[in-house]
Amino acid sequence: MSWDATSDTPLYQVAQNWAEQASREIDVQSVPGGGDYETKLRTVLSSGAHPDVIRINDDFVQAYYSEGSLLDLTPYLEQDSIEADDFYPVAFNFAKQADGAHAAWPILTNPGVIYCNVDAFEEAGVPLPPTDWDADGWTWDDFLDAATKLTKPGGERWGALLFHDTALETVWPVNNGTTGIYSEDAQSFTLADEGSTDALQWVADLALVHGVHPDFGTVSTGKSTPNWAQSLFGTGQVAMLLGLTSSIPYLRENAEVNWDIFPPPQQATRQTVNTMTVLAVPSESPDPDAAWDFLKYCVGPEAAELFAESRGFVPVATSSAELFVADDQAPQNLAMVSQALANAVNENFGLYIERARTVYRPVLDEIWSGRQSAADALGGIRAEVEAILAGQG
């Protein structure tokens, strides 16, 4: 059961390939994403008609496991001598729970990067960001300076587009020295800390003060259109775009400009966010052995080759880095994908972040629109969010 396993997706093809080589039949149940998927998944898990394998939002693994809905995969890892060193730590360690259980199995990662319109940089006479993650320079000041020079008046071209993407909730605060949205134990709402609110205000001011970013109304309207942000970038209306590497396939197919990928700008540090495609086995899976065989196939060499063809979905095995070699299409700096993953962090998860998110996310609109400062907006809900994180909301 998944929300994106339709016949035109790599995950669907990998599932069919596994079924063929295992001489099995597989029934792929594709359910629309968003709230519909979570609602239907919970319904299915409580109905007794359990799938063998489910795709699960990486944010909610801990909560599902605490409810007893997910199988501990540790015996299978030990049985097949799965070695942690063969996988990117940010993916392999993600599913480990406080009691030592391995509650899920990430099969793909999508770190955040900055997409740059190379043609626009050349036209404006602006140097491109460094292609090496550890290179000096490329600070927040450099980013703003570049966005200012890349912007054309009247909405002809914006220098940057960031707050269409929830990745910035982690990327900018972490790079300003905080732990991101939550503390490491997911008990404190650190997005309301000074370092985080300063970071979000800096992003908001790209539109509110500097005029180098689409305004809140434009972003709000646009986000309802699939691939809106990628389309703006691909047609040259945006010069720099924050996005996950999962945007690469769309841009390779549709972009009309010359583009490439680069690291996010640094402040106190330079890190990025990691998101994952995560599979899990329900605790009452009818056939957990077959389910594990499928999961293991999804991180093996055959599946890695198919996933890597997209250039945007990064297999979790470290050996997959050798598959990301530039070809005659963008991005030429394809090695940035592996560099980003090596410098990525996961959001700090807790049992109640699904509820916490419904409280803080709407408040971000107050910041992007300029109706409240980041400090006032997020400070005003800190107590409510932290009560939820403590299980009291």
mmCIF file of C-alpha atoms in Angstrom:
data_model
loop_
_atom_site.group_PDB
_atom_site.id
_atom_site.type_symbol
_atom_site.label_atom_id
_atom_site.label_comp_id
_atom_site.label_asym_id
_atom_site.label_seq_id
_atom_site.Cartn_x
_atom_site.Cartn_y
_atom_site.Cartn_z
ATOM 1 C CA MET A 1 0.000 0.000 0.000
ATOM 2 C CA SER A 2 1.480 3.321 -1.063
ATOM 3 C CA TRP A 3 0.427 6.785 -2.138
ATOM 4 C CA ASP A 4 2.588 6.990 -5.260
ATOM 5 C CA ALA A 5 2.987 3.471 -6.624
ATOM 6 C CA THR A 6 1.164 4.063 -9.904
ATOM 7 C CA SER A 7 2.455 2.354 -13.028
ATOM 8 C CA ASP A 8 4.611 5.310 -14.104
ATOM 9 C CA THR A 9 6.681 5.482 -10.902
ATOM 10 C CA PRO A 10 10.026 3.808 -10.152
ATOM 11 C CA LEU A 11 8.610 2.249 -6.981
ATOM 12 C CA TYR A 12 5.895 0.484 -8.968
ATOM 13 C CA GLN A 13 8.448 -0.840 -11.440
ATOM 14 C CA VAL A 14 10.693 -2.085 -8.644
ATOM 15 C CA ALA A 15 7.696 -3.847 -7.085
ATOM 16 C CA GLN A 16 6.899 -5.576 -10.377
ATOM 17 C CA ASN A 17 10.539 -6.560 -10.889
ATOM 18 C CA TRP A 18 10.658 -8.120 -7.418
ATOM 19 C CA ALA A 19 7.457 -10.065 -8.066
ATOM 20 C CA GLU A 20 8.854 -11.422 -11.329
ATOM 21 C CA GLN A 21 12.172 -12.584 -9.903
ATOM 22 C CA ALA A 22 10.447 -13.981 -6.776
ATOM 23 C CA SER A 23 7.813 -15.768 -8.885
ATOM 24 C CA ARG A 24 5.139 -14.012 -6.838
ATOM 25 C CA GLU A 25 2.108 -11.897 -7.602
ATOM 26 C CA ILE A 26 1.959 -8.453 -6.028
ATOM 27 C CA ASP A 27 -1.133 -6.318 -5.549
ATOM 28 C CA VAL A 28 -0.068 -2.664 -5.450
ATOM 29 C CA GLN A 29 -2.719 -0.580 -3.698
ATOM 30 C CA SER A 30 -2.171 3.057 -4.635
ATOM 31 C CA VAL A 31 -4.025 5.581 -2.485
ATOM 32 C CA PRO A 32 -3.964 9.359 -3.042
ATOM 33 C CA GLY A 33 -1.487 11.181 -0.846
ATOM 34 C CA GLY A 34 -2.051 13.811 1.814
ATOM 35 C CA GLY A 35 -4.663 13.355 4.523
ATOM 36 C CA ASP A 36 -6.547 10.732 2.523
ATOM 37 C CA TYR A 37 -3.641 8.322 2.722
ATOM 38 C CA GLU A 38 -3.087 8.660 6.462
ATOM 39 C CA THR A 39 -6.797 8.240 7.110
ATOM 40 C CA LYS A 40 -7.079 5.152 4.920
ATOM 41 C CA LEU A 41 -3.883 3.627 6.277
ATOM 42 C CA ARG A 42 -5.127 3.913 9.853
ATOM 43 C CA THR A 43 -8.476 2.463 8.789
ATOM 44 C CA VAL A 44 -6.806 -0.481 7.072
ATOM 45 C CA LEU A 45 -4.502 -1.179 10.015
ATOM 46 C CA SER A 46 -7.439 -1.231 12.406
ATOM 47 C CA SER A 47 -9.628 -3.338 10.141
ATOM 48 C CA GLY A 48 -7.661 -6.578 10.246
ATOM 49 C CA ALA A 49 -7.120 -6.549 6.465
ATOM 50 C CA HIS A 50 -3.440 -5.728 6.755
ATOM 51 C CA PRO A 51 -1.203 -5.271 3.691
ATOM 52 C CA ASP A 52 2.120 -7.080 3.782
ATOM 53 C CA VAL A 53 4.063 -3.852 3.222
ATOM 54 C CA ILE A 54 3.068 -0.222 3.653
ATOM 55 C CA ARG A 55 4.661 3.011 2.645
ATOM 56 C CA ILE A 56 4.713 5.278 5.671
ATOM 57 C CA ASN A 57 5.409 8.974 6.134
ATOM 58 C CA ASP A 58 8.864 9.201 7.701
ATOM 59 C CA ASP A 59 7.500 11.753 10.184
ATOM 60 C CA PHE A 60 5.108 9.242 11.728
ATOM 61 C CA VAL A 61 7.175 6.045 12.087
ATOM 62 C CA GLN A 62 7.765 6.550 15.791
ATOM 63 C CA ALA A 63 4.084 7.141 16.484
ATOM 64 C CA TYR A 64 2.934 4.096 14.507
ATOM 65 C CA TYR A 65 5.543 1.917 16.219
ATOM 66 C CA SER A 66 4.550 3.136 19.684
ATOM 67 C CA GLU A 67 0.968 2.115 18.886
ATOM 68 C CA GLY A 68 2.148 -1.413 18.093
ATOM 69 C CA SER A 69 1.337 -1.130 14.380
ATOM 70 C CA LEU A 70 4.814 -1.869 12.970
ATOM 71 C CA LEU A 71 6.951 -5.004 13.029
ATOM 72 C CA ASP A 72 10.454 -4.827 14.492
ATOM 73 C CA LEU A 73 12.771 -5.702 11.592
ATOM 74 C CA THR A 74 15.823 -6.337 13.772
ATOM 75 C CA PRO A 75 15.622 -10.153 13.538
ATOM 76 C CA TYR A 76 15.623 -9.915 9.739
ATOM 77 C CA LEU A 77 18.574 -7.519 9.740
ATOM 78 C CA GLU A 78 20.525 -9.942 11.927
ATOM 79 C CA GLN A 79 19.415 -12.986 9.976
ATOM 80 C CA ASP A 80 20.733 -11.523 6.697
ATOM 81 C CA SER A 81 23.808 -9.885 8.257
ATOM 82 C CA ILE A 82 22.772 -6.394 7.157
ATOM 83 C CA GLU A 83 25.670 -4.059 7.959
ATOM 84 C CA ALA A 84 25.009 -0.449 8.925
ATOM 85 C CA ASP A 85 28.247 0.657 7.241
ATOM 86 C CA ASP A 86 26.793 -0.263 3.851
ATOM 87 C CA PHE A 87 24.148 2.453 4.120
ATOM 88 C CA TYR A 88 24.041 6.205 4.586
ATOM 89 C CA PRO A 89 23.777 6.740 8.374
ATOM 90 C CA VAL A 90 21.080 9.395 8.025
ATOM 91 C CA ALA A 91 18.856 6.724 6.461
ATOM 92 C CA PHE A 92 19.886 3.532 8.257
ATOM 93 C CA ASN A 93 19.781 5.000 11.758
ATOM 94 C CA PHE A 94 16.535 6.840 11.190
ATOM 95 C CA ALA A 95 14.235 3.892 11.984
ATOM 96 C CA LYS A 96 15.942 2.870 15.248
ATOM 97 C CA GLN A 97 13.661 3.297 18.234
ATOM 98 C CA ALA A 98 14.460 3.939 21.871
ATOM 99 C CA ASP A 99 14.020 0.255 22.701
ATOM 100 C CA GLY A 100 16.477 -0.770 19.959
ATOM 101 C CA ALA A 101 13.830 -1.879 17.466
ATOM 102 C CA HIS A 102 14.276 -1.180 13.765
ATOM 103 C CA ALA A 103 10.712 -0.124 12.979
ATOM 104 C CA ALA A 104 10.926 0.654 9.259
ATOM 105 C CA TRP A 105 13.170 0.499 6.215
ATOM 106 C CA PRO A 106 14.047 3.631 4.222
ATOM 107 C CA ILE A 107 14.644 2.713 0.580
ATOM 108 C CA LEU A 108 15.218 6.152 -0.948
ATOM 109 C CA THR A 109 16.398 9.535 0.256
ATOM 110 C CA ASN A 110 15.759 13.035 -1.074
ATOM 111 C CA PRO A 111 18.074 15.675 0.400
ATOM 112 C CA GLY A 112 17.486 19.371 -0.153
ATOM 113 C CA VAL A 113 19.580 21.406 -2.603
ATOM 114 C CA ILE A 114 19.483 24.800 -4.274
ATOM 115 C CA TYR A 115 18.545 24.747 -7.962
ATOM 116 C CA CYS A 116 20.143 27.558 -9.957
ATOM 117 C CA ASN A 117 19.284 28.909 -13.396
ATOM 118 C CA VAL A 118 22.763 28.957 -14.906
ATOM 119 C CA ASP A 119 21.607 31.121 -17.811
ATOM 120 C CA ALA A 120 20.256 33.778 -15.442
ATOM 121 C CA PHE A 121 23.475 33.834 -13.412
ATOM 122 C CA GLU A 122 25.507 34.305 -16.582
ATOM 123 C CA GLU A 123 23.196 37.034 -17.870
ATOM 124 C CA ALA A 124 23.338 38.940 -14.564
ATOM 125 C CA GLY A 125 27.100 38.493 -14.192
ATOM 126 C CA VAL A 126 26.696 36.694 -10.888
ATOM 127 C CA PRO A 127 29.176 33.947 -9.949
ATOM 128 C CA LEU A 128 27.576 30.539 -9.468
ATOM 129 C CA PRO A 129 27.668 28.976 -5.988
ATOM 130 C CA PRO A 130 30.488 26.518 -5.235
ATOM 131 C CA THR A 131 30.153 22.973 -6.538
ATOM 132 C CA ASP A 132 31.900 21.585 -3.446
ATOM 133 C CA TRP A 133 29.878 21.419 -0.233
ATOM 134 C CA ASP A 134 32.879 22.296 1.935
ATOM 135 C CA ALA A 135 34.048 25.290 -0.107
ATOM 136 C CA ASP A 136 34.378 28.644 1.643
ATOM 137 C CA GLY A 137 31.904 31.401 0.878
ATOM 138 C CA TRP A 138 28.302 31.141 -0.327
ATOM 139 C CA THR A 139 26.810 32.663 2.818
ATOM 140 C CA TRP A 140 23.322 34.031 3.473
ATOM 141 C CA ASP A 141 24.656 37.471 2.522
ATOM 142 C CA ASP A 142 25.991 36.044 -0.736
ATOM 143 C CA PHE A 143 22.610 34.423 -1.407
ATOM 144 C CA LEU A 144 20.743 37.693 -0.858
ATOM 145 C CA ASP A 145 23.225 39.612 -3.007
ATOM 146 C CA ALA A 146 22.813 37.076 -5.812
ATOM 147 C CA ALA A 147 19.002 37.092 -5.495
ATOM 148 C CA THR A 148 18.974 40.896 -5.686
ATOM 149 C CA LYS A 149 21.051 40.973 -8.866
ATOM 150 C CA LEU A 150 19.079 38.124 -10.447
ATOM 151 C CA THR A 151 15.659 39.721 -9.840
ATOM 152 C CA LYS A 152 13.911 41.518 -12.695
ATOM 153 C CA PRO A 153 11.131 43.999 -11.860
ATOM 154 C CA GLY A 154 7.430 43.422 -12.312
ATOM 155 C CA GLY A 155 7.596 39.724 -11.559
ATOM 156 C CA GLU A 156 9.503 39.028 -14.780
ATOM 157 C CA ARG A 157 12.023 37.075 -12.719
ATOM 158 C CA TRP A 158 12.368 36.567 -8.994
ATOM 159 C CA GLY A 159 15.781 35.916 -7.554
ATOM 160 C CA ALA A 160 14.656 33.142 -5.230
ATOM 161 C CA LEU A 161 11.740 30.941 -4.184
ATOM 162 C CA LEU A 162 12.020 29.276 -0.774
ATOM 163 C CA PHE A 163 8.897 29.306 1.357
ATOM 164 C CA HIS A 164 6.867 27.183 -1.005
ATOM 165 C CA ASP A 165 8.794 24.224 0.433
ATOM 166 C CA THR A 166 8.520 22.932 4.008
ATOM 167 C CA ALA A 167 12.186 21.873 3.799
ATOM 168 C CA LEU A 168 13.152 25.407 4.779
ATOM 169 C CA GLU A 169 11.656 24.837 8.246
ATOM 170 C CA THR A 170 14.678 22.644 8.912
ATOM 171 C CA VAL A 171 17.343 23.939 6.520
ATOM 172 C CA TRP A 172 17.414 27.601 7.502
ATOM 173 C CA PRO A 173 17.039 27.196 11.290
ATOM 174 C CA VAL A 174 19.627 24.383 11.443
ATOM 175 C CA ASN A 175 22.089 26.443 9.433
ATOM 176 C CA ASN A 176 21.542 29.268 11.906
ATOM 177 C CA GLY A 177 22.701 27.029 14.735
ATOM 178 C CA THR A 178 19.494 25.493 16.109
ATOM 179 C CA THR A 179 18.164 21.932 16.139
ATOM 180 C CA GLY A 180 15.426 22.841 13.681
ATOM 181 C CA ILE A 181 11.729 22.483 14.400
ATOM 182 C CA TYR A 182 12.071 20.449 17.600
ATOM 183 C CA SER A 183 14.757 19.640 20.131
ATOM 184 C CA GLU A 184 16.577 16.326 19.812
ATOM 185 C CA ASP A 185 14.174 14.697 22.278
ATOM 186 C CA ALA A 186 11.208 16.286 20.434
ATOM 187 C CA GLN A 187 9.950 17.871 23.655
ATOM 188 C CA SER A 188 10.812 21.513 22.920
ATOM 189 C CA PHE A 189 9.462 23.595 20.033
ATOM 190 C CA THR A 190 12.819 24.992 18.967
ATOM 191 C CA LEU A 191 11.335 26.605 15.864
ATOM 192 C CA ALA A 192 10.272 29.314 18.327
ATOM 193 C CA ASP A 193 13.854 29.809 19.584
ATOM 194 C CA GLU A 194 15.626 33.018 18.626
ATOM 195 C CA GLY A 195 18.000 31.386 16.140
ATOM 196 C CA SER A 196 15.086 29.749 14.338
ATOM 197 C CA THR A 197 12.801 32.780 14.299
ATOM 198 C CA ASP A 198 15.676 34.939 13.046
ATOM 199 C CA ALA A 199 16.208 32.428 10.235
ATOM 200 C CA LEU A 200 12.538 32.341 9.227
ATOM 201 C CA GLN A 201 12.281 36.128 9.406
ATOM 202 C CA TRP A 202 15.298 36.346 7.101
ATOM 203 C CA VAL A 203 13.461 34.160 4.595
ATOM 204 C CA ALA A 204 10.220 36.133 4.926
ATOM 205 C CA ASP A 205 12.080 39.384 4.358
ATOM 206 C CA LEU A 206 13.258 38.177 0.971
ATOM 207 C CA ALA A 207 9.708 39.027 -0.135
ATOM 208 C CA LEU A 208 8.602 41.560 2.465
ATOM 209 C CA VAL A 209 11.680 43.785 2.501
ATOM 210 C CA HIS A 210 13.925 42.972 -0.442
ATOM 211 C CA GLY A 211 11.365 42.108 -3.114
ATOM 212 C CA VAL A 212 13.444 39.245 -4.520
ATOM 213 C CA HIS A 213 10.909 36.507 -3.712
ATOM 214 C CA PRO A 214 7.272 36.034 -4.815
ATOM 215 C CA ASP A 215 4.866 37.477 -2.251
ATOM 216 C CA PHE A 216 2.696 35.374 0.019
ATOM 217 C CA GLY A 217 -0.411 35.695 -2.140
ATOM 218 C CA THR A 218 1.418 34.516 -5.245
ATOM 219 C CA VAL A 219 2.923 31.528 -3.433
ATOM 220 C CA SER A 220 -0.360 30.573 -1.762
ATOM 221 C CA THR A 221 -2.198 30.593 -5.073
ATOM 222 C CA GLY A 222 0.559 28.813 -6.948
ATOM 223 C CA LYS A 223 1.057 25.963 -4.483
ATOM 224 C CA SER A 224 -2.322 24.536 -5.377
ATOM 225 C CA THR A 225 -0.985 23.732 -8.863
ATOM 226 C CA PRO A 226 1.139 20.564 -9.161
ATOM 227 C CA ASN A 227 4.821 21.300 -9.894
ATOM 228 C CA TRP A 228 4.116 25.034 -9.742
ATOM 229 C CA ALA A 229 7.471 25.975 -8.220
ATOM 230 C CA GLN A 230 9.448 23.682 -10.521
ATOM 231 C CA SER A 231 7.580 25.126 -13.503
ATOM 232 C CA LEU A 232 8.421 28.706 -12.494
ATOM 233 C CA PHE A 233 12.052 27.726 -12.206
ATOM 234 C CA GLY A 234 12.078 25.698 -15.405
ATOM 235 C CA THR A 235 10.599 28.541 -17.459
ATOM 236 C CA GLY A 236 13.042 31.107 -16.091
ATOM 237 C CA GLN A 237 10.692 33.055 -13.806
ATOM 238 C CA VAL A 238 12.719 32.051 -10.716
ATOM 239 C CA ALA A 239 16.519 32.033 -10.626
ATOM 240 C CA MET A 240 17.132 30.043 -7.408
ATOM 241 C CA LEU A 241 14.851 27.391 -5.972
ATOM 242 C CA LEU A 242 15.012 25.411 -2.731
ATOM 243 C CA GLY A 243 13.889 21.879 -3.450
ATOM 244 C CA LEU A 244 14.493 18.227 -2.783
ATOM 245 C CA THR A 245 16.456 16.151 -5.266
ATOM 246 C CA SER A 246 13.139 14.543 -6.196
ATOM 247 C CA SER A 247 12.528 17.612 -8.399
ATOM 248 C CA ILE A 248 15.369 16.575 -10.712
ATOM 249 C CA PRO A 249 13.297 14.181 -12.879
ATOM 250 C CA TYR A 250 10.656 16.846 -13.558
ATOM 251 C CA LEU A 251 13.247 19.456 -14.499
ATOM 252 C CA ARG A 252 15.198 17.076 -16.715
ATOM 253 C CA GLU A 253 11.996 16.494 -18.634
ATOM 254 C CA ASN A 254 10.513 20.001 -18.661
ATOM 255 C CA ALA A 255 13.021 22.780 -17.954
ATOM 256 C CA GLU A 256 13.586 25.300 -20.721
ATOM 257 C CA VAL A 257 16.666 26.836 -19.116
ATOM 258 C CA ASN A 258 20.170 25.622 -18.380
ATOM 259 C CA TRP A 259 20.265 24.684 -14.701
ATOM 260 C CA ASP A 260 22.309 22.908 -12.055
ATOM 261 C CA ILE A 261 22.262 22.065 -8.334
ATOM 262 C CA PHE A 262 24.322 23.538 -5.502
ATOM 263 C CA PRO A 263 24.529 23.502 -1.697
ATOM 264 C CA PRO A 264 22.334 25.801 0.406
ATOM 265 C CA PRO A 265 24.033 28.950 1.693
ATOM 266 C CA GLN A 266 25.745 28.701 5.046
ATOM 267 C CA GLN A 267 25.450 30.774 8.191
ATOM 268 C CA ALA A 268 26.605 29.095 11.407
ATOM 269 C CA THR A 269 26.910 25.850 9.458
ATOM 270 C CA ARG A 270 25.929 24.299 6.134
ATOM 271 C CA GLN A 271 23.572 21.353 6.329
ATOM 272 C CA THR A 272 20.430 20.302 4.556
ATOM 273 C CA VAL A 273 17.290 18.346 5.272
ATOM 274 C CA ASN A 274 16.843 14.686 4.443
ATOM 275 C CA THR A 275 13.467 13.215 3.569
ATOM 276 C CA MET A 276 12.905 9.561 2.804
ATOM 277 C CA THR A 277 10.725 7.050 1.069
ATOM 278 C CA VAL A 278 10.062 4.646 3.912
ATOM 279 C CA LEU A 279 8.504 1.189 3.836
ATOM 280 C CA ALA A 280 7.396 -0.784 6.856
ATOM 281 C CA VAL A 281 5.849 -4.140 7.655
ATOM 282 C CA PRO A 282 2.626 -4.023 9.687
ATOM 283 C CA SER A 283 2.880 -5.978 12.924
ATOM 284 C CA GLU A 284 0.061 -8.203 11.657
ATOM 285 C CA SER A 285 1.356 -8.588 8.110
ATOM 286 C CA PRO A 286 -0.015 -11.838 6.606
ATOM 287 C CA ASP A 287 3.392 -12.736 5.169
ATOM 288 C CA PRO A 288 6.237 -10.890 6.930
ATOM 289 C CA ASP A 289 8.924 -13.102 5.373
ATOM 290 C CA ALA A 290 7.849 -12.127 1.851
ATOM 291 C CA ALA A 291 7.507 -8.537 2.998
ATOM 292 C CA TRP A 292 11.101 -8.528 4.243
ATOM 293 C CA ASP A 293 12.296 -10.118 1.010
ATOM 294 C CA PHE A 294 10.643 -7.270 -0.890
ATOM 295 C CA LEU A 295 12.142 -4.598 1.382
ATOM 296 C CA LYS A 296 15.583 -6.133 1.040
ATOM 297 C CA TYR A 297 15.215 -6.150 -2.756
ATOM 298 C CA CYS A 298 14.277 -2.447 -2.660
ATOM 299 C CA VAL A 299 17.734 -1.546 -1.301
ATOM 300 C CA GLY A 300 19.653 -4.027 -3.427
ATOM 301 C CA PRO A 301 21.693 -3.333 -6.570
ATOM 302 C CA GLU A 302 18.943 -4.044 -9.113
ATOM 303 C CA ALA A 303 16.501 -1.633 -7.514
ATOM 304 C CA ALA A 304 19.257 0.944 -6.946
ATOM 305 C CA GLU A 305 20.036 1.060 -10.652
ATOM 306 C CA LEU A 306 16.413 1.644 -11.549
ATOM 307 C CA PHE A 307 15.901 4.299 -8.876
ATOM 308 C CA ALA A 308 19.130 6.081 -9.836
ATOM 309 C CA GLU A 309 18.026 6.419 -13.461
ATOM 310 C CA SER A 310 15.768 9.252 -12.315
ATOM 311 C CA ARG A 311 18.825 11.129 -10.970
ATOM 312 C CA GLY A 312 16.633 12.471 -8.171
ATOM 313 C CA PHE A 313 15.770 9.485 -5.973
ATOM 314 C CA VAL A 314 18.858 8.437 -4.054
ATOM 315 C CA PRO A 315 19.151 4.781 -2.962
ATOM 316 C CA VAL A 316 20.208 4.377 0.656
ATOM 317 C CA ALA A 317 23.197 2.089 0.014
ATOM 318 C CA THR A 318 26.456 4.051 -0.055
ATOM 319 C CA SER A 319 27.531 2.095 -3.134
ATOM 320 C CA SER A 320 24.803 3.919 -5.085
ATOM 321 C CA ALA A 321 26.985 7.057 -5.185
ATOM 322 C CA GLU A 322 28.823 5.539 -8.151
ATOM 323 C CA LEU A 323 25.547 5.557 -10.107
ATOM 324 C CA PHE A 324 25.263 9.348 -9.936
ATOM 325 C CA VAL A 325 27.509 10.317 -12.819
ATOM 326 C CA ALA A 326 26.587 13.295 -14.999
ATOM 327 C CA ASP A 327 25.339 12.634 -18.523
ATOM 328 C CA ASP A 328 24.331 14.938 -21.384
ATOM 329 C CA GLN A 329 21.441 16.396 -19.357
ATOM 330 C CA ALA A 330 21.342 18.607 -16.293
ATOM 331 C CA PRO A 331 22.416 18.594 -13.592
ATOM 332 C CA GLN A 332 26.095 18.498 -14.441
ATOM 333 C CA ASN A 333 26.972 18.799 -10.757
ATOM 334 C CA LEU A 334 25.279 15.480 -10.041
ATOM 335 C CA ALA A 335 27.871 14.636 -7.385
ATOM 336 C CA MET A 336 26.106 17.258 -5.255
ATOM 337 C CA VAL A 337 23.367 14.693 -4.612
ATOM 338 C CA SER A 338 25.729 12.463 -2.634
ATOM 339 C CA GLN A 339 27.401 15.457 -0.972
ATOM 340 C CA ALA A 340 24.024 16.726 0.170
ATOM 341 C CA LEU A 341 23.113 13.352 1.616
ATOM 342 C CA ALA A 342 26.391 13.175 3.510
ATOM 343 C CA ASN A 343 25.566 16.553 5.089
ATOM 344 C CA ALA A 344 21.855 16.016 5.688
ATOM 345 C CA VAL A 345 19.922 15.855 8.935
ATOM 346 C CA ASN A 346 16.557 14.328 9.702
ATOM 347 C CA GLU A 347 13.848 16.305 11.387
ATOM 348 C CA ASN A 348 13.707 15.445 15.096
ATOM 349 C CA PHE A 349 10.629 13.250 15.451
ATOM 350 C CA GLY A 350 8.371 12.534 18.397
ATOM 351 C CA LEU A 351 5.104 10.760 19.075
ATOM 352 C CA TYR A 352 2.900 13.795 18.640
ATOM 353 C CA ILE A 353 4.392 15.826 15.815
ATOM 354 C CA GLU A 354 1.470 14.997 13.534
ATOM 355 C CA ARG A 355 -0.750 17.040 15.862
ATOM 356 C CA ALA A 356 1.924 19.680 16.522
ATOM 357 C CA ARG A 357 2.239 20.304 12.805
ATOM 358 C CA THR A 358 -1.440 21.156 12.481
ATOM 359 C CA VAL A 359 -0.883 23.931 15.009
ATOM 360 C CA TYR A 360 2.356 25.546 13.867
ATOM 361 C CA ARG A 361 2.128 25.216 10.079
ATOM 362 C CA PRO A 362 -0.845 27.622 9.682
ATOM 363 C CA VAL A 363 0.991 30.185 11.810
ATOM 364 C CA LEU A 364 3.848 30.287 9.297
ATOM 365 C CA ASP A 365 1.447 32.014 6.906
ATOM 366 C CA GLU A 366 1.335 34.914 9.364
ATOM 367 C CA ILE A 367 5.099 35.247 8.953
ATOM 368 C CA TRP A 368 5.268 34.901 5.158
ATOM 369 C CA SER A 369 2.442 37.434 4.745
ATOM 370 C CA GLY A 370 4.013 39.931 7.138
ATOM 371 C CA ARG A 371 1.012 39.977 9.474
ATOM 372 C CA GLN A 372 3.242 38.965 12.385
ATOM 373 C CA SER A 373 6.940 38.732 13.004
ATOM 374 C CA ALA A 374 8.417 35.254 13.252
ATOM 375 C CA ALA A 375 9.268 35.811 16.912
ATOM 376 C CA ASP A 376 5.732 36.889 17.814
ATOM 377 C CA ALA A 377 3.929 34.292 15.702
ATOM 378 C CA LEU A 378 5.908 31.274 16.855
ATOM 379 C CA GLY A 379 6.483 32.513 20.376
ATOM 380 C CA GLY A 380 2.739 32.892 20.711
ATOM 381 C CA ILE A 381 2.113 29.184 20.165
ATOM 382 C CA ARG A 382 5.174 27.722 21.893
ATOM 383 C CA ALA A 383 3.288 26.671 25.008
ATOM 384 C CA GLU A 384 0.484 25.043 22.996
ATOM 385 C CA VAL A 385 2.898 23.107 20.784
ATOM 386 C CA GLU A 386 5.044 21.957 23.708
ATOM 387 C CA ALA A 387 1.956 20.749 25.556
ATOM 388 C CA ILE A 388 1.135 18.637 22.492
ATOM 389 C CA LEU A 389 4.696 17.314 22.332
ATOM 390 C CA ALA A 390 4.366 16.284 25.972
ATOM 391 C CA GLY A 391 1.188 14.353 25.193
ATOM 392 C CA GLN A 392 -1.074 16.880 26.871
ATOM 393 C CA GLY A 393 -2.610 18.537 23.816
#
